[in-house]
Amino acid sequence: MRGLRRIMKKGLGEMGFNMGGGVINWFPGHMAAATRAIRDRLKLADLVIEVRDARIPLSSANEDLQPLLSGKRRVIALNKKDLANPNIMHKWSHYFDSCNQDCLSINAHSKSSVQKLLELVEWKLKEVISREPTLLVMVVGVPNVGKSALINSIHRIASSRFPVQEKKKRATVGPLPGVTQDIAGYKIAHQPSIYVLDTPGVLVPSIPDIETGLKLALAGSVKDSAVGEERIAQYLLAVLNTRSTPLHWKHLNNRRMEGIQYESQDKHEYDIRNLLPKRRKPPNGSDAQYIENVVTEVQHALYLTLSEFDGNLDDEGDLEALIGQQFEALQKALKIPHKASEARIMVSKKFLTLFRTGKLGPFILDDVPDASDPVS
């Protein structure tokens, strides 16, 4: 993994990430304002649902907010569990359990999954607070962890439980002691009355080091334009190579892909339709076969380049050379013309789409820390 870390450090200044943290100046100003609003509302919340990306359970935490959250009743919801490696997911659950932190892996688009989360929230609040007539729950998370999808699912469940909310679009909580204005939210339980607050915005992710920054970029929590698609794709290839992942794909080329999601779930810049031939017709069954063939070609190309590689993955130069060969192999696999302008960017965008939509398989990029380490 030493070669991977050297590649991550290369070009550190031009990436916009600062060693040891520092000012992040490429986030919109409204996000910083939203962070201040979230801090204010946290004081009112009786419980916080902190949404993280199951592929990066630690890197998708907002470090600056952790001191406030550690003093709150909290449930960590590891969203996008369908994209995370299930063989490692249970180790993360054990880690959070060992730290006495409630954690649940979820799929924010699944009603049953979200209902389990709400049941845990209700149980924690009913067990701890039985004397309060009104309890407030707040949902927080960095960009693109699925916070909006979760809130929308909660809204649908709340509307079915308390139909009167559907007419008003949202319930009004208040007036609350010490609060001069009403706060909007959705009622999810009665006796005590539990409301999930509307969230004022998104948090600016904390980026303490280059590796965390690249993981956030790969998962989509940092805009591609801030880092560059090619650099993110290079990082993904470095991760796959140092883990020998392509070598495990040898026997997967005949697999059948499960359901294809044609619509971007959280309005990301990437979309599965980016992989399809340009035409006006909507995606159909033949498109599913086309995408499966693309995946097979990509996996086969990366398998061949890595299996024929005779260098040292811990050597920065060797790893960079391998990644260069893999870009050429991916260009052929993705059928991008050799003389196409910005061919490497085109390769990067399609390759990242395959990863982000789960077509390359489930992954968890963070390493499980020792149980003695504190929860971030």
Short mmCIF file of C-alpha atoms in Angstrom, two decimals:
data_model
loop_
_atom_site.label_atom_id
_atom_site.label_comp_id
_atom_site.label_asym_id
_atom_site.label_seq_id
_atom_site.Cartn_x
_atom_site.Cartn_y
_atom_site.Cartn_z
CA MET A 1 0.00 0.00 0.00
CA ARG A 2 3.05 2.29 0.19
CA GLY A 3 2.91 2.89 -3.56
CA LEU A 4 -0.73 3.92 -3.25
CA ARG A 5 0.05 6.46 -0.56
CA ARG A 6 2.90 7.94 -2.61
CA ILE A 7 0.60 8.37 -5.61
CA MET A 8 -1.97 10.04 -3.38
CA LYS A 9 0.63 12.51 -2.16
CA LYS A 10 1.78 13.36 -5.65
CA GLY A 11 0.36 16.65 -6.84
CA LEU A 12 -0.93 17.44 -3.36
CA GLY A 13 -0.90 21.20 -3.82
CA GLU A 14 -2.74 21.24 -7.14
CA MET A 15 -5.47 18.96 -5.78
CA GLY A 16 -6.76 21.57 -3.38
CA PHE A 17 -6.38 19.34 -0.32
CA ASN A 18 -4.07 20.54 2.41
CA MET A 19 -1.87 18.28 4.47
CA GLY A 20 -3.16 18.19 8.03
CA GLY A 21 -6.41 19.90 7.13
CA GLY A 22 -6.70 23.61 6.53
CA VAL A 23 -9.17 25.92 4.88
CA ILE A 24 -11.34 24.31 2.20
CA ASN A 25 -11.98 27.11 -0.26
CA TRP A 26 -13.73 25.23 -3.06
CA PHE A 27 -17.06 24.67 -1.32
CA PRO A 28 -20.01 27.03 -1.91
CA GLY A 29 -20.55 29.63 0.78
CA HIS A 30 -24.10 28.44 1.41
CA MET A 31 -22.71 25.14 2.68
CA ALA A 32 -20.72 26.89 5.37
CA ALA A 33 -23.86 28.84 6.31
CA ALA A 34 -25.78 25.56 6.43
CA THR A 35 -23.20 24.13 8.81
CA ARG A 36 -23.76 27.04 11.19
CA ALA A 37 -27.54 26.51 10.99
CA ILE A 38 -27.10 22.80 11.70
CA ARG A 39 -25.02 23.57 14.77
CA ASP A 40 -27.79 25.84 16.07
CA ARG A 41 -30.52 23.27 15.49
CA LEU A 42 -28.48 20.48 17.04
CA LYS A 43 -28.99 22.18 20.39
CA LEU A 44 -32.73 21.48 20.05
CA ALA A 45 -32.48 17.87 18.86
CA ASP A 46 -33.16 15.02 21.28
CA LEU A 47 -31.58 12.51 18.89
CA VAL A 48 -29.46 12.78 15.76
CA ILE A 49 -29.45 10.42 12.79
CA GLU A 50 -25.99 10.84 11.28
CA VAL A 51 -26.03 9.51 7.72
CA ARG A 52 -22.76 8.18 6.37
CA ASP A 53 -21.78 6.33 3.21
CA ALA A 54 -21.42 2.61 3.96
CA ARG A 55 -18.45 2.47 1.57
CA ILE A 56 -16.56 5.03 3.70
CA PRO A 57 -17.97 4.70 7.25
CA LEU A 58 -15.28 6.92 8.77
CA SER A 59 -14.26 9.17 5.89
CA SER A 60 -17.87 10.32 5.39
CA ALA A 61 -18.14 11.55 8.98
CA ASN A 62 -17.94 15.29 9.56
CA GLU A 63 -15.03 15.52 11.98
CA ASP A 64 -15.77 19.11 13.00
CA LEU A 65 -19.24 18.11 14.17
CA GLN A 66 -18.20 15.00 16.13
CA PRO A 67 -17.61 16.79 19.47
CA LEU A 68 -21.21 18.03 19.34
CA LEU A 69 -22.60 14.69 18.21
CA SER A 70 -20.74 12.68 20.85
CA GLY A 71 -22.76 14.46 23.52
CA LYS A 72 -26.05 13.64 21.79
CA ARG A 73 -28.15 10.52 21.50
CA ARG A 74 -27.13 9.37 18.08
CA VAL A 75 -27.78 6.66 15.53
CA ILE A 76 -25.26 6.27 12.72
CA ALA A 77 -27.04 5.19 9.53
CA LEU A 78 -24.61 3.62 7.07
CA ASN A 79 -26.50 4.25 3.84
CA LYS A 80 -25.96 2.65 0.42
CA LYS A 81 -25.41 -0.75 1.99
CA ASP A 82 -26.25 -2.28 -1.39
CA LEU A 83 -22.98 -0.78 -2.70
CA ALA A 84 -20.88 -1.89 0.29
CA ASN A 85 -19.11 -5.23 0.64
CA PRO A 86 -21.36 -7.40 2.85
CA ASN A 87 -18.38 -9.56 3.84
CA ILE A 88 -16.86 -6.54 5.62
CA MET A 89 -20.05 -4.74 6.66
CA HIS A 90 -20.55 -6.96 9.71
CA LYS A 91 -17.05 -6.04 10.91
CA TRP A 92 -18.07 -2.40 10.90
CA SER A 93 -21.22 -3.19 12.84
CA HIS A 94 -19.09 -5.01 15.41
CA TYR A 95 -16.70 -2.04 15.58
CA PHE A 96 -19.46 0.46 16.31
CA ASP A 97 -21.02 -1.93 18.83
CA SER A 98 -17.68 -2.22 20.62
CA CYS A 99 -17.63 1.58 20.84
CA ASN A 100 -21.16 1.60 22.34
CA GLN A 101 -22.44 3.47 19.30
CA ASP A 102 -25.79 2.56 17.74
CA CYS A 103 -25.28 1.87 14.06
CA LEU A 104 -27.51 0.46 11.35
CA SER A 105 -26.69 -0.23 7.70
CA ILE A 106 -29.57 0.89 5.48
CA ASN A 107 -30.77 1.50 1.96
CA ALA A 108 -32.54 4.86 2.02
CA HIS A 109 -34.67 3.87 -0.97
CA SER A 110 -36.04 0.78 0.80
CA LYS A 111 -39.16 1.36 2.90
CA SER A 112 -38.50 -1.68 5.12
CA SER A 113 -34.90 -0.57 5.70
CA VAL A 114 -35.94 2.95 6.71
CA GLN A 115 -38.71 1.57 8.93
CA LYS A 116 -36.11 -0.45 10.85
CA LEU A 117 -34.15 2.74 11.37
CA LEU A 118 -37.22 4.59 12.65
CA GLU A 119 -38.04 1.70 14.99
CA LEU A 120 -34.55 2.02 16.49
CA VAL A 121 -35.02 5.79 16.85
CA GLU A 122 -38.40 5.34 18.57
CA TRP A 123 -37.00 2.69 20.88
CA LYS A 124 -34.07 4.86 21.94
CA LEU A 125 -36.28 7.86 22.63
CA LYS A 126 -39.06 5.97 24.40
CA GLU A 127 -36.55 4.13 26.56
CA VAL A 128 -34.65 7.23 27.61
CA ILE A 129 -37.31 9.94 27.62
CA SER A 130 -40.85 9.13 28.65
CA ARG A 131 -41.79 12.43 30.27
CA GLU A 132 -41.35 14.76 27.29
CA PRO A 133 -44.49 15.42 25.21
CA THR A 134 -42.53 16.34 22.07
CA LEU A 135 -39.20 14.97 20.90
CA LEU A 136 -37.11 16.17 17.97
CA VAL A 137 -34.91 14.11 15.66
CA MET A 138 -32.41 15.67 13.28
CA VAL A 139 -30.83 14.12 10.17
CA VAL A 140 -27.30 15.28 9.28
CA GLY A 141 -24.70 14.19 6.77
CA VAL A 142 -22.12 15.37 4.26
CA PRO A 143 -23.11 15.68 0.57
CA ASN A 144 -24.17 12.62 -1.41
CA VAL A 145 -24.49 10.16 1.46
CA GLY A 146 -28.22 9.87 0.71
CA LYS A 147 -29.56 12.23 3.36
CA SER A 148 -32.22 13.66 1.04
CA ALA A 149 -33.30 10.20 -0.05
CA LEU A 150 -33.64 9.17 3.60
CA ILE A 151 -35.66 12.26 4.51
CA ASN A 152 -37.95 11.66 1.53
CA SER A 153 -38.51 8.05 2.62
CA ILE A 154 -39.21 9.19 6.17
CA HIS A 155 -41.70 11.71 4.79
CA ARG A 156 -43.55 8.98 2.89
CA ILE A 157 -43.70 6.73 5.96
CA ALA A 158 -44.76 9.63 8.17
CA SER A 159 -47.51 10.61 5.72
CA SER A 160 -48.92 7.09 5.78
CA ARG A 161 -48.91 7.05 9.59
CA PHE A 162 -50.34 10.56 9.97
CA PRO A 163 -52.18 11.37 6.71
CA VAL A 164 -53.06 14.91 7.80
CA GLN A 165 -49.39 15.82 7.23
CA GLU A 166 -49.67 15.02 3.54
CA LYS A 167 -52.13 17.84 3.01
CA LYS A 168 -49.90 20.31 4.83
CA LYS A 169 -46.78 18.87 3.15
CA ARG A 170 -45.03 19.11 6.49
CA ALA A 171 -46.02 19.23 10.11
CA THR A 172 -45.25 22.19 12.36
CA VAL A 173 -43.46 21.61 15.65
CA GLY A 174 -43.73 24.31 18.26
CA PRO A 175 -43.72 26.65 19.88
CA LEU A 176 -40.75 25.20 21.77
CA PRO A 177 -39.25 26.64 24.94
CA GLY A 178 -36.62 29.20 24.07
CA VAL A 179 -37.46 29.14 20.38
CA THR A 180 -39.00 32.22 18.83
CA GLN A 181 -40.08 30.60 15.56
CA ASP A 182 -41.75 27.34 14.66
CA ILE A 183 -39.65 24.55 13.22
CA ALA A 184 -40.96 22.40 10.37
CA GLY A 185 -40.76 18.64 10.54
CA TYR A 186 -42.58 15.35 10.01
CA LYS A 187 -44.35 13.49 12.78
CA ILE A 188 -43.29 9.83 12.90
CA ALA A 189 -44.66 8.67 16.27
CA HIS A 190 -47.20 9.48 18.97
CA GLN A 191 -46.90 9.24 22.78
CA PRO A 192 -44.42 10.72 22.87
CA SER A 193 -44.78 12.77 19.71
CA ILE A 194 -41.58 12.37 17.70
CA TYR A 195 -40.78 14.71 14.82
CA VAL A 196 -38.02 14.50 12.25
CA LEU A 197 -36.85 18.04 11.54
CA ASP A 198 -36.35 19.46 8.10
CA THR A 199 -32.60 19.72 7.66
CA PRO A 200 -31.33 23.22 6.82
CA GLY A 201 -28.67 22.08 4.38
CA VAL A 202 -25.55 20.02 3.89
CA LEU A 203 -22.34 19.89 5.85
CA VAL A 204 -18.97 20.79 4.47
CA PRO A 205 -16.98 17.55 4.71
CA SER A 206 -13.87 17.64 6.85
CA ILE A 207 -10.80 16.65 4.85
CA PRO A 208 -7.99 15.95 7.32
CA ASP A 209 -5.71 14.26 4.77
CA ILE A 210 -5.33 13.49 1.07
CA GLU A 211 -6.63 9.93 1.34
CA THR A 212 -9.86 11.02 3.03
CA GLY A 213 -10.31 13.67 0.33
CA LEU A 214 -9.89 11.15 -2.47
CA LYS A 215 -12.32 8.71 -0.85
CA LEU A 216 -14.92 11.47 -0.52
CA ALA A 217 -14.35 12.43 -4.15
CA LEU A 218 -14.66 8.82 -5.32
CA ALA A 219 -17.93 8.40 -3.42
CA GLY A 220 -19.22 11.68 -4.86
CA SER A 221 -19.24 13.79 -1.70
CA VAL A 222 -16.82 16.21 -3.34
CA LYS A 223 -17.62 17.51 -6.82
CA ASP A 224 -15.59 15.87 -9.57
CA SER A 225 -14.72 19.29 -10.94
CA ALA A 226 -12.92 20.19 -7.71
CA VAL A 227 -10.51 17.28 -8.00
CA GLY A 228 -10.69 16.14 -11.63
CA GLU A 229 -12.23 12.93 -12.95
CA GLU A 230 -8.90 11.62 -14.21
CA ARG A 231 -7.23 11.95 -10.83
CA ILE A 232 -10.17 10.25 -9.08
CA ALA A 233 -10.06 7.41 -11.62
CA GLN A 234 -6.29 7.05 -11.06
CA TYR A 235 -6.94 6.71 -7.35
CA LEU A 236 -9.65 4.08 -7.95
CA LEU A 237 -7.28 2.08 -10.16
CA ALA A 238 -4.56 2.35 -7.51
CA VAL A 239 -6.96 1.00 -4.88
CA LEU A 240 -8.12 -1.88 -7.10
CA ASN A 241 -4.56 -2.84 -8.03
CA THR A 242 -3.12 -2.73 -4.50
CA ARG A 243 -6.03 -4.89 -3.33
CA SER A 244 -5.57 -7.28 -6.30
CA THR A 245 -9.28 -6.89 -6.99
CA PRO A 246 -9.06 -7.45 -10.79
CA LEU A 247 -7.50 -10.87 -10.18
CA HIS A 248 -10.69 -11.90 -8.38
CA TRP A 249 -12.77 -10.94 -11.42
CA LYS A 250 -11.43 -13.80 -13.56
CA HIS A 251 -14.38 -16.07 -12.80
CA LEU A 252 -17.03 -13.36 -12.82
CA ASN A 253 -17.26 -12.64 -16.53
CA ASN A 254 -20.25 -14.92 -16.99
CA ARG A 255 -22.22 -13.41 -14.13
CA ARG A 256 -25.64 -11.89 -14.64
CA MET A 257 -26.12 -8.37 -13.33
CA GLU A 258 -28.99 -7.73 -11.02
CA GLY A 259 -31.53 -4.93 -11.63
CA ILE A 260 -30.18 -1.92 -13.47
CA GLN A 261 -30.91 1.48 -11.95
CA TYR A 262 -31.33 3.85 -14.87
CA GLU A 263 -32.09 6.97 -12.89
CA SER A 264 -29.59 8.74 -10.69
CA GLN A 265 -30.91 8.28 -7.16
CA ASP A 266 -29.64 11.51 -5.64
CA LYS A 267 -29.35 13.66 -8.78
CA HIS A 268 -25.62 13.01 -9.01
CA GLU A 269 -23.64 14.27 -11.98
CA TYR A 270 -23.11 10.66 -13.00
CA ASP A 271 -25.85 8.49 -14.43
CA ILE A 272 -25.95 4.93 -15.72
CA ARG A 273 -27.23 6.32 -19.03
CA ASN A 274 -23.77 7.78 -19.56
CA LEU A 275 -22.67 4.24 -20.42
CA LEU A 276 -25.27 3.75 -23.13
CA PRO A 277 -24.95 4.54 -26.84
CA LYS A 278 -26.23 8.04 -27.62
CA ARG A 279 -29.87 7.80 -28.75
CA ARG A 280 -33.23 9.13 -27.74
CA LYS A 281 -34.96 5.86 -26.91
CA PRO A 282 -35.41 5.03 -23.19
CA PRO A 283 -33.26 2.25 -21.68
CA ASN A 284 -34.55 -1.27 -22.27
CA GLY A 285 -33.58 -4.91 -21.82
CA SER A 286 -31.00 -4.83 -24.60
CA ASP A 287 -29.36 -1.89 -22.86
CA ALA A 288 -29.02 -4.01 -19.71
CA GLN A 289 -27.19 -6.62 -21.78
CA TYR A 290 -25.05 -3.89 -23.34
CA ILE A 291 -24.02 -2.57 -19.91
CA GLU A 292 -23.28 -6.10 -18.71
CA ASN A 293 -21.00 -6.57 -21.71
CA VAL A 294 -19.26 -3.26 -20.92
CA VAL A 295 -18.67 -4.41 -17.35
CA THR A 296 -17.27 -7.73 -18.56
CA GLU A 297 -14.92 -5.97 -21.00
CA VAL A 298 -13.71 -3.56 -18.33
CA GLN A 299 -13.10 -6.29 -15.77
CA HIS A 300 -11.31 -8.44 -18.31
CA ALA A 301 -9.09 -5.53 -19.41
CA LEU A 302 -8.04 -4.75 -15.83
CA TYR A 303 -7.52 -8.45 -15.08
CA LEU A 304 -5.19 -8.88 -18.06
CA THR A 305 -3.12 -5.78 -17.35
CA LEU A 306 -2.65 -6.68 -13.68
CA SER A 307 -1.98 -10.39 -14.28
CA GLU A 308 0.71 -9.50 -16.86
CA PHE A 309 2.24 -6.83 -14.61
CA ASP A 310 5.76 -7.81 -13.49
CA GLY A 311 6.61 -4.69 -11.52
CA ASN A 312 6.30 -3.79 -7.84
CA LEU A 313 2.95 -2.33 -6.71
CA ASP A 314 4.75 -0.66 -3.79
CA ASP A 315 6.92 1.27 -6.23
CA GLU A 316 5.39 4.59 -7.25
CA GLY A 317 6.83 4.51 -10.76
CA ASP A 318 5.75 0.93 -11.43
CA LEU A 319 2.22 1.56 -10.16
CA GLU A 320 1.90 4.72 -12.26
CA ALA A 321 3.10 2.83 -15.35
CA LEU A 322 0.53 0.11 -14.73
CA ILE A 323 -2.25 2.68 -14.34
CA GLY A 324 -1.18 4.28 -17.63
CA GLN A 325 -1.49 0.90 -19.37
CA GLN A 326 -4.87 0.36 -17.77
CA PHE A 327 -6.18 3.69 -19.09
CA GLU A 328 -5.30 2.53 -22.60
CA ALA A 329 -6.96 -0.85 -22.00
CA LEU A 330 -10.07 0.84 -20.58
CA GLN A 331 -10.28 3.12 -23.61
CA LYS A 332 -10.52 0.06 -25.85
CA ALA A 333 -12.93 -1.74 -23.52
CA LEU A 334 -15.21 1.30 -23.36
CA LYS A 335 -14.93 1.77 -27.15
CA ILE A 336 -13.71 5.35 -26.94
CA PRO A 337 -11.98 6.40 -30.19
CA HIS A 338 -8.22 6.51 -29.85
CA LYS A 339 -7.97 10.04 -31.27
CA ALA A 340 -10.91 11.39 -29.32
CA SER A 341 -10.14 14.69 -27.64
CA GLU A 342 -10.08 14.40 -23.86
CA ALA A 343 -10.18 10.61 -24.21
CA ARG A 344 -8.78 10.03 -20.72
CA ILE A 345 -11.49 12.20 -19.20
CA MET A 346 -14.13 10.25 -21.13
CA VAL A 347 -12.61 6.99 -19.88
CA SER A 348 -12.52 8.35 -16.32
CA LYS A 349 -16.17 9.44 -16.33
CA LYS A 350 -17.46 6.10 -17.61
CA PHE A 351 -15.18 4.13 -15.29
CA LEU A 352 -16.30 6.17 -12.27
CA THR A 353 -19.94 5.64 -13.26
CA LEU A 354 -19.39 1.88 -13.22
CA PHE A 355 -17.93 2.07 -9.72
CA ARG A 356 -20.47 4.51 -8.29
CA THR A 357 -23.46 2.55 -9.54
CA GLY A 358 -22.09 -0.70 -8.11
CA LYS A 359 -21.47 -2.41 -11.44
CA LEU A 360 -17.87 -3.26 -10.51
CA GLY A 361 -19.09 -4.91 -7.32
CA PRO A 362 -19.54 -3.85 -3.69
CA PHE A 363 -16.67 -2.08 -1.96
CA ILE A 364 -15.70 -0.58 1.38
CA LEU A 365 -12.76 1.79 1.05
CA ASP A 366 -12.11 2.49 4.74
CA ASP A 367 -10.20 0.03 6.91
CA VAL A 368 -11.87 -1.15 10.11
CA PRO A 369 -9.95 0.46 13.00
CA ASP A 370 -9.07 -1.22 16.26
CA ALA A 371 -12.02 -1.47 18.63
CA SER A 372 -10.07 0.65 21.12
CA ASP A 373 -10.10 3.62 18.71
CA PRO A 374 -12.86 6.17 19.32
CA VAL A 375 -15.77 6.49 16.92
CA SER A 376 -15.24 9.39 14.55
#
